[in-house]
Amino acid sequence: MRTAHRLAAAAAIAAALSAGPVPGALADGRAGSHAAKAAGAERARDDEGGWQGDGLSLNAADNKKVDAFLARARSAERTVSPEMQAVARISHATLVGFDHRLKSPDSLKRKVATAMKEVPGQTVDATLDKINDSVRYTLQWPDGSYTDGVAVASSALALWGNDSVKWSNTWGRKHGYKGINAAWRDPRSRHVFEVQFHTPSSKWAQEATHKLYEELRLPTTSPERARELREQQDAIFTSVPVPEGAEGLTAPATAKARPATVRTLPAPVERPAAA
């Protein structure tokens, strides 16, 4: 069945490339518009060029490296986004939250600073190497078409030469987050981007628990409060139905395991922004 999905994805891709915007996508239609908003979202710079926020900080040198990483993310997004729009179309997915596909500077710097505080001595370079969601997308299907939709979408991404570097399928968990969080390395920019695969229920649960998760990640959260937050998250995710076959979904073959011919698909066409 997985081979059939790959063949179907290859056959549909050419038509998807020439089609218009994805129906149902929450998008502004301009690859750079959110980037412009994100560029102005940084919380604070100190007099030395560092960053501060939520009791966290980056020195000037580390802050400069994060800014350079953000610039690479914005460049990669311009080639990955047309591809993701085509993938959503051929897999009959809704591309949710497309206008938030770039992580804001403030959010990324908070994540980097938190990770460095949790692992004393870890460099900013090592921390950035572990960041998968500076460019991120969410594909969503109804429960009944979720399993086939994920198989088609992931096969299409692999056929385009994207390498799967992370595949976290948590549908089989008794507690906690439900869904699939995957990361892929774009073959052109070599930048890693995230794709989440959701149903309406699992996406709702993710959004309902977002503030709880953010509080849980803060270094100022006490162990007692952290336990309460986890219990609240578990109660929400327990209510999410598991689509048939979702627990068995796995990542597609890596580049080394794929025939060379699958890398000959045409590149997605980047469309100019409307005037």
mmCIF file of C-alpha atoms in Angstrom:
data_model
loop_
_atom_site.group_PDB
_atom_site.id
_atom_site.type_symbol
_atom_site.label_atom_id
_atom_site.label_comp_id
_atom_site.label_asym_id
_atom_site.label_seq_id
_atom_site.Cartn_x
_atom_site.Cartn_y
_atom_site.Cartn_z
ATOM 1 C CA MET A 1 0.000 0.000 0.000
ATOM 2 C CA ARG A 2 2.870 2.371 0.757
ATOM 3 C CA THR A 3 4.210 1.875 -2.817
ATOM 4 C CA ALA A 4 0.803 2.743 -4.196
ATOM 5 C CA HIS A 5 0.771 5.917 -2.128
ATOM 6 C CA ARG A 6 4.147 6.921 -3.556
ATOM 7 C CA LEU A 7 3.035 6.274 -7.124
ATOM 8 C CA ALA A 8 -0.140 8.255 -6.555
ATOM 9 C CA ALA A 9 1.859 11.125 -5.096
ATOM 10 C CA ALA A 10 4.241 11.157 -8.053
ATOM 11 C CA ALA A 11 1.374 11.124 -10.543
ATOM 12 C CA ALA A 12 -0.473 13.968 -8.818
ATOM 13 C CA ILE A 13 2.460 16.253 -8.191
ATOM 14 C CA ALA A 14 2.722 17.813 -11.657
ATOM 15 C CA ALA A 15 -0.895 18.940 -11.582
ATOM 16 C CA ALA A 16 -0.500 20.277 -8.064
ATOM 17 C CA LEU A 17 2.422 22.456 -9.064
ATOM 18 C CA SER A 18 0.372 24.453 -11.558
ATOM 19 C CA ALA A 19 -2.734 24.885 -9.403
ATOM 20 C CA GLY A 20 -3.680 27.910 -7.327
ATOM 21 C CA PRO A 21 -3.734 28.391 -3.535
ATOM 22 C CA VAL A 22 -4.720 25.477 -1.319
ATOM 23 C CA PRO A 23 -8.447 25.572 -0.469
ATOM 24 C CA GLY A 24 -8.999 26.001 3.237
ATOM 25 C CA ALA A 25 -5.432 27.063 3.982
ATOM 26 C CA LEU A 26 -5.185 29.824 6.549
ATOM 27 C CA ALA A 27 -2.682 31.796 4.516
ATOM 28 C CA ASP A 28 -1.896 35.359 3.629
ATOM 29 C CA GLY A 29 -0.585 34.219 0.246
ATOM 30 C CA ARG A 30 2.736 36.020 0.556
ATOM 31 C CA ALA A 31 5.842 34.139 1.597
ATOM 32 C CA GLY A 32 7.489 37.175 3.120
ATOM 33 C CA SER A 33 4.621 38.921 4.886
ATOM 34 C CA HIS A 34 4.798 36.952 8.116
ATOM 35 C CA ALA A 35 8.575 37.182 8.042
ATOM 36 C CA ALA A 36 8.274 40.962 8.116
ATOM 37 C CA LYS A 37 5.953 40.777 11.111
ATOM 38 C CA ALA A 38 8.185 38.233 12.852
ATOM 39 C CA ALA A 39 11.251 40.402 12.346
ATOM 40 C CA GLY A 40 9.697 43.091 14.526
ATOM 41 C CA ALA A 41 8.529 40.798 17.287
ATOM 42 C CA GLU A 42 11.739 40.556 19.290
ATOM 43 C CA ARG A 43 11.137 41.222 22.958
ATOM 44 C CA ALA A 44 14.153 43.273 23.975
ATOM 45 C CA ARG A 45 17.728 44.064 23.155
ATOM 46 C CA ASP A 46 20.105 45.244 25.790
ATOM 47 C CA ASP A 47 22.694 47.953 25.236
ATOM 48 C CA GLU A 48 25.316 45.387 24.238
ATOM 49 C CA GLY A 49 23.209 43.774 21.481
ATOM 50 C CA GLY A 50 21.967 40.830 23.513
ATOM 51 C CA TRP A 51 18.405 39.668 24.128
ATOM 52 C CA GLN A 52 16.227 39.402 27.247
ATOM 53 C CA GLY A 53 12.754 38.038 27.936
ATOM 54 C CA ASP A 54 10.812 36.014 30.531
ATOM 55 C CA GLY A 55 13.805 35.912 32.862
ATOM 56 C CA LEU A 56 16.014 34.521 30.091
ATOM 57 C CA SER A 57 18.833 36.135 28.131
ATOM 58 C CA LEU A 58 21.316 35.718 25.294
ATOM 59 C CA ASN A 59 24.593 37.569 25.076
ATOM 60 C CA ALA A 60 25.402 39.655 21.994
ATOM 61 C CA ALA A 61 27.453 36.969 20.248
ATOM 62 C CA ASP A 62 24.818 34.269 20.736
ATOM 63 C CA ASN A 63 22.024 36.651 19.779
ATOM 64 C CA LYS A 64 23.833 37.448 16.520
ATOM 65 C CA LYS A 65 24.071 33.734 15.683
ATOM 66 C CA VAL A 66 20.355 33.258 16.305
ATOM 67 C CA ASP A 67 19.620 36.222 14.015
ATOM 68 C CA ALA A 68 21.711 34.593 11.274
ATOM 69 C CA PHE A 69 19.821 31.321 11.797
ATOM 70 C CA LEU A 70 16.533 33.203 11.445
ATOM 71 C CA ALA A 71 17.718 34.724 8.167
ATOM 72 C CA ARG A 72 18.463 31.226 6.827
ATOM 73 C CA ALA A 73 15.015 30.081 7.938
ATOM 74 C CA ARG A 74 13.334 32.928 6.049
ATOM 75 C CA SER A 75 15.296 32.044 2.916
ATOM 76 C CA ALA A 76 14.413 28.339 3.172
ATOM 77 C CA GLU A 77 10.734 29.110 3.700
ATOM 78 C CA ARG A 78 10.482 30.718 0.283
ATOM 79 C CA THR A 79 11.245 27.389 -1.428
ATOM 80 C CA VAL A 80 9.581 25.016 1.045
ATOM 81 C CA SER A 81 6.187 26.764 1.226
ATOM 82 C CA PRO A 82 5.169 26.190 -2.426
ATOM 83 C CA GLU A 83 6.082 22.540 -1.946
ATOM 84 C CA MET A 84 3.931 22.259 1.176
ATOM 85 C CA GLN A 85 0.986 23.862 -0.616
ATOM 86 C CA ALA A 86 1.281 21.236 -3.348
ATOM 87 C CA VAL A 87 1.578 18.421 -0.791
ATOM 88 C CA ALA A 88 -1.577 19.630 0.960
ATOM 89 C CA ARG A 89 -3.427 19.680 -2.336
ATOM 90 C CA ILE A 90 -2.512 16.183 -3.493
ATOM 91 C CA SER A 91 -3.186 14.640 -0.060
ATOM 92 C CA HIS A 92 -6.478 16.545 0.368
ATOM 93 C CA ALA A 93 -5.280 18.174 3.578
ATOM 94 C CA THR A 94 -6.045 21.523 5.131
ATOM 95 C CA LEU A 95 -2.876 23.543 5.616
ATOM 96 C CA VAL A 96 -3.620 25.014 9.037
ATOM 97 C CA GLY A 97 -2.027 28.230 10.296
ATOM 98 C CA PHE A 98 0.010 28.833 7.159
ATOM 99 C CA ASP A 99 0.534 32.497 8.066
ATOM 100 C CA HIS A 100 2.433 31.363 11.190
ATOM 101 C CA ARG A 101 4.878 29.169 9.275
ATOM 102 C CA LEU A 102 7.881 31.179 10.513
ATOM 103 C CA LYS A 103 8.743 31.088 14.203
ATOM 104 C CA SER A 104 9.041 34.615 15.554
ATOM 105 C CA PRO A 105 12.447 35.910 16.700
ATOM 106 C CA ASP A 106 11.208 36.293 20.261
ATOM 107 C CA SER A 107 9.826 32.744 20.404
ATOM 108 C CA LEU A 108 12.964 31.193 18.920
ATOM 109 C CA LYS A 109 15.287 33.133 21.213
ATOM 110 C CA ARG A 110 13.246 32.133 24.241
ATOM 111 C CA LYS A 111 13.484 28.490 23.133
ATOM 112 C CA VAL A 112 17.236 28.703 22.569
ATOM 113 C CA ALA A 113 17.869 30.474 25.868
ATOM 114 C CA THR A 114 15.733 27.928 27.749
ATOM 115 C CA ALA A 115 17.583 24.984 26.189
ATOM 116 C CA MET A 116 20.979 26.494 27.029
ATOM 117 C CA LYS A 117 19.883 27.083 30.613
ATOM 118 C CA GLU A 118 18.648 23.498 30.946
ATOM 119 C CA VAL A 119 21.961 22.120 29.658
ATOM 120 C CA PRO A 120 24.745 24.240 31.206
ATOM 121 C CA GLY A 121 27.759 24.547 28.931
ATOM 122 C CA GLN A 122 25.845 23.771 25.741
ATOM 123 C CA THR A 123 26.824 26.218 22.998
ATOM 124 C CA VAL A 124 24.364 28.228 20.933
ATOM 125 C CA ASP A 125 25.581 26.398 17.804
ATOM 126 C CA ALA A 126 24.794 23.006 19.335
ATOM 127 C CA THR A 127 21.408 24.310 20.448
ATOM 128 C CA LEU A 128 20.508 25.655 17.003
ATOM 129 C CA ASP A 129 21.465 22.312 15.456
ATOM 130 C CA LYS A 130 18.582 20.785 17.416
ATOM 131 C CA ILE A 131 15.970 23.365 16.348
ATOM 132 C CA ASN A 132 13.485 21.824 13.906
ATOM 133 C CA ASP A 133 10.604 24.300 13.955
ATOM 134 C CA SER A 134 11.988 27.664 12.812
ATOM 135 C CA VAL A 135 9.921 26.903 9.693
ATOM 136 C CA ARG A 136 6.849 24.815 10.483
ATOM 137 C CA TYR A 137 3.614 23.599 8.908
ATOM 138 C CA THR A 138 0.507 21.722 10.017
ATOM 139 C CA LEU A 139 -1.454 19.372 7.754
ATOM 140 C CA GLN A 140 -4.904 18.310 8.967
ATOM 141 C CA TRP A 141 -7.388 15.656 7.820
ATOM 142 C CA PRO A 142 -10.712 14.349 9.169
ATOM 143 C CA ASP A 143 -10.327 11.218 11.273
ATOM 144 C CA GLY A 144 -11.546 8.929 8.480
ATOM 145 C CA SER A 145 -8.949 10.055 5.931
ATOM 146 C CA TYR A 146 -6.082 10.822 8.313
ATOM 147 C CA THR A 147 -4.027 7.645 7.909
ATOM 148 C CA ASP A 148 -4.106 7.637 4.101
ATOM 149 C CA GLY A 149 -3.525 11.395 4.041
ATOM 150 C CA VAL A 150 -0.370 11.171 6.157
ATOM 151 C CA ALA A 151 0.959 8.319 3.992
ATOM 152 C CA VAL A 152 0.456 10.297 0.771
ATOM 153 C CA ALA A 153 1.836 13.564 2.188
ATOM 154 C CA SER A 154 4.947 12.006 3.699
ATOM 155 C CA SER A 155 5.617 10.017 0.518
ATOM 156 C CA ALA A 156 5.349 13.185 -1.571
ATOM 157 C CA LEU A 157 7.819 14.990 0.675
ATOM 158 C CA ALA A 158 10.257 12.090 0.328
ATOM 159 C CA LEU A 159 9.789 11.966 -3.443
ATOM 160 C CA TRP A 160 10.835 15.608 -3.596
ATOM 161 C CA GLY A 161 14.143 14.689 -1.987
ATOM 162 C CA ASN A 162 13.403 15.865 1.564
ATOM 163 C CA ASP A 163 15.149 13.683 4.127
ATOM 164 C CA SER A 164 13.184 12.613 7.192
ATOM 165 C CA VAL A 165 15.299 13.537 10.227
ATOM 166 C CA LYS A 166 12.598 13.097 12.889
ATOM 167 C CA TRP A 167 9.365 11.134 13.096
ATOM 168 C CA SER A 168 7.572 11.221 16.444
ATOM 169 C CA ASN A 169 4.288 9.292 16.344
ATOM 170 C CA THR A 170 2.537 9.618 19.711
ATOM 171 C CA TRP A 171 -0.890 8.255 18.758
ATOM 172 C CA GLY A 172 -0.168 5.103 20.740
ATOM 173 C CA ARG A 173 0.534 6.902 24.006
ATOM 174 C CA LYS A 174 -1.854 6.475 26.905
ATOM 175 C CA HIS A 175 -1.100 9.982 28.146
ATOM 176 C CA GLY A 176 0.083 13.269 26.711
ATOM 177 C CA TYR A 177 0.312 14.761 23.245
ATOM 178 C CA LYS A 178 -1.466 13.055 20.343
ATOM 179 C CA GLY A 179 -0.332 13.456 16.747
ATOM 180 C CA ILE A 180 2.728 13.096 14.545
ATOM 181 C CA ASN A 181 5.551 15.633 14.666
ATOM 182 C CA ALA A 182 8.035 15.171 11.843
ATOM 183 C CA ALA A 183 11.095 17.088 10.688
ATOM 184 C CA TRP A 184 12.587 17.154 7.201
ATOM 185 C CA ARG A 185 15.796 18.500 5.688
ATOM 186 C CA ASP A 186 15.195 20.540 2.554
ATOM 187 C CA PRO A 187 17.604 19.314 -0.191
ATOM 188 C CA ARG A 188 18.252 22.827 -1.528
ATOM 189 C CA SER A 189 18.896 24.941 1.549
ATOM 190 C CA ARG A 190 19.722 21.995 3.892
ATOM 191 C CA HIS A 191 17.550 23.778 6.467
ATOM 192 C CA VAL A 192 15.340 21.594 8.662
ATOM 193 C CA PHE A 193 11.604 22.311 8.796
ATOM 194 C CA GLU A 194 8.795 20.789 10.850
ATOM 195 C CA VAL A 195 5.547 19.233 9.656
ATOM 196 C CA GLN A 196 2.831 18.276 12.122
ATOM 197 C CA PHE A 197 0.107 15.825 11.044
ATOM 198 C CA HIS A 198 -3.185 16.338 12.884
ATOM 199 C CA THR A 199 -6.895 15.643 13.007
ATOM 200 C CA PRO A 200 -9.288 18.448 14.029
ATOM 201 C CA SER A 201 -9.496 16.967 17.541
ATOM 202 C CA SER A 202 -5.755 16.584 18.046
ATOM 203 C CA LYS A 203 -5.128 20.089 16.713
ATOM 204 C CA TRP A 204 -7.751 21.488 19.066
ATOM 205 C CA ALA A 205 -6.095 19.694 21.988
ATOM 206 C CA GLN A 206 -2.708 21.068 21.008
ATOM 207 C CA GLU A 207 -4.057 24.616 20.965
ATOM 208 C CA ALA A 208 -5.993 24.104 24.203
ATOM 209 C CA THR A 209 -2.839 22.986 25.996
ATOM 210 C CA HIS A 210 -0.446 25.500 24.431
ATOM 211 C CA LYS A 211 -0.447 27.954 27.329
ATOM 212 C CA LEU A 212 -0.033 25.066 29.763
ATOM 213 C CA TYR A 213 2.977 23.849 27.780
ATOM 214 C CA GLU A 214 4.529 27.319 27.637
ATOM 215 C CA GLU A 215 4.214 27.699 31.414
ATOM 216 C CA LEU A 216 5.640 24.215 31.937
ATOM 217 C CA ARG A 217 8.738 25.161 29.911
ATOM 218 C CA LEU A 218 9.533 28.289 31.939
ATOM 219 C CA PRO A 219 12.509 27.901 34.295
ATOM 220 C CA THR A 220 10.509 29.640 37.031
ATOM 221 C CA THR A 221 7.788 26.942 37.114
ATOM 222 C CA SER A 222 7.910 24.984 40.380
ATOM 223 C CA PRO A 223 7.881 21.149 40.405
ATOM 224 C CA GLU A 224 4.455 21.189 42.063
ATOM 225 C CA ARG A 225 2.999 23.484 39.409
ATOM 226 C CA ALA A 226 4.652 21.443 36.654
ATOM 227 C CA ARG A 227 2.887 18.321 37.921
ATOM 228 C CA GLU A 228 -0.469 20.137 37.844
ATOM 229 C CA LEU A 229 0.162 21.354 34.303
ATOM 230 C CA ARG A 230 0.997 17.846 33.074
ATOM 231 C CA GLU A 231 -2.170 16.455 34.640
ATOM 232 C CA GLN A 232 -4.258 19.143 32.925
ATOM 233 C CA GLN A 233 -2.626 18.397 29.562
ATOM 234 C CA ASP A 234 -3.191 14.652 29.977
ATOM 235 C CA ALA A 235 -6.894 15.188 30.706
ATOM 236 C CA ILE A 236 -7.320 17.145 27.456
ATOM 237 C CA PHE A 237 -5.359 14.765 25.226
ATOM 238 C CA THR A 238 -7.137 11.712 26.636
ATOM 239 C CA SER A 239 -10.336 12.971 25.001
ATOM 240 C CA VAL A 240 -8.801 12.868 21.483
ATOM 241 C CA PRO A 241 -10.026 9.939 19.303
ATOM 242 C CA VAL A 242 -7.264 7.887 17.656
ATOM 243 C CA PRO A 243 -7.818 7.430 13.884
ATOM 244 C CA GLU A 244 -7.754 3.831 12.671
ATOM 245 C CA GLY A 245 -4.212 2.802 11.779
ATOM 246 C CA ALA A 246 -2.605 6.010 13.051
ATOM 247 C CA GLU A 247 -0.390 4.230 15.590
ATOM 248 C CA GLY A 248 1.342 2.301 12.821
ATOM 249 C CA LEU A 249 2.291 5.244 10.602
ATOM 250 C CA THR A 250 6.054 5.394 10.042
ATOM 251 C CA ALA A 251 8.472 7.688 8.243
ATOM 252 C CA PRO A 252 9.085 7.125 4.510
ATOM 253 C CA ALA A 253 12.372 5.781 3.214
ATOM 254 C CA THR A 254 15.478 7.923 3.579
ATOM 255 C CA ALA A 255 17.388 9.240 0.556
ATOM 256 C CA LYS A 256 19.896 6.352 0.688
ATOM 257 C CA ALA A 257 17.090 3.811 0.505
ATOM 258 C CA ARG A 258 15.212 5.504 -2.376
ATOM 259 C CA PRO A 259 15.933 4.890 -6.056
ATOM 260 C CA ALA A 260 17.677 7.837 -7.729
ATOM 261 C CA THR A 261 14.717 8.354 -10.066
ATOM 262 C CA VAL A 262 12.483 9.645 -7.278
ATOM 263 C CA ARG A 263 14.636 12.756 -7.035
ATOM 264 C CA THR A 264 13.798 13.856 -10.588
ATOM 265 C CA LEU A 265 10.395 15.373 -9.813
ATOM 266 C CA PRO A 266 10.109 19.024 -10.881
ATOM 267 C CA ALA A 267 10.794 21.613 -8.223
ATOM 268 C CA PRO A 268 7.762 23.519 -6.883
ATOM 269 C CA VAL A 269 7.105 26.814 -8.618
ATOM 270 C CA GLU A 270 7.460 29.856 -6.392
ATOM 271 C CA ARG A 271 4.675 32.225 -7.352
ATOM 272 C CA PRO A 272 5.169 35.994 -7.060
ATOM 273 C CA ALA A 273 3.086 37.745 -4.421
ATOM 274 C CA ALA A 274 -0.057 39.448 -5.691
ATOM 275 C CA ALA A 275 0.215 43.191 -6.088
#
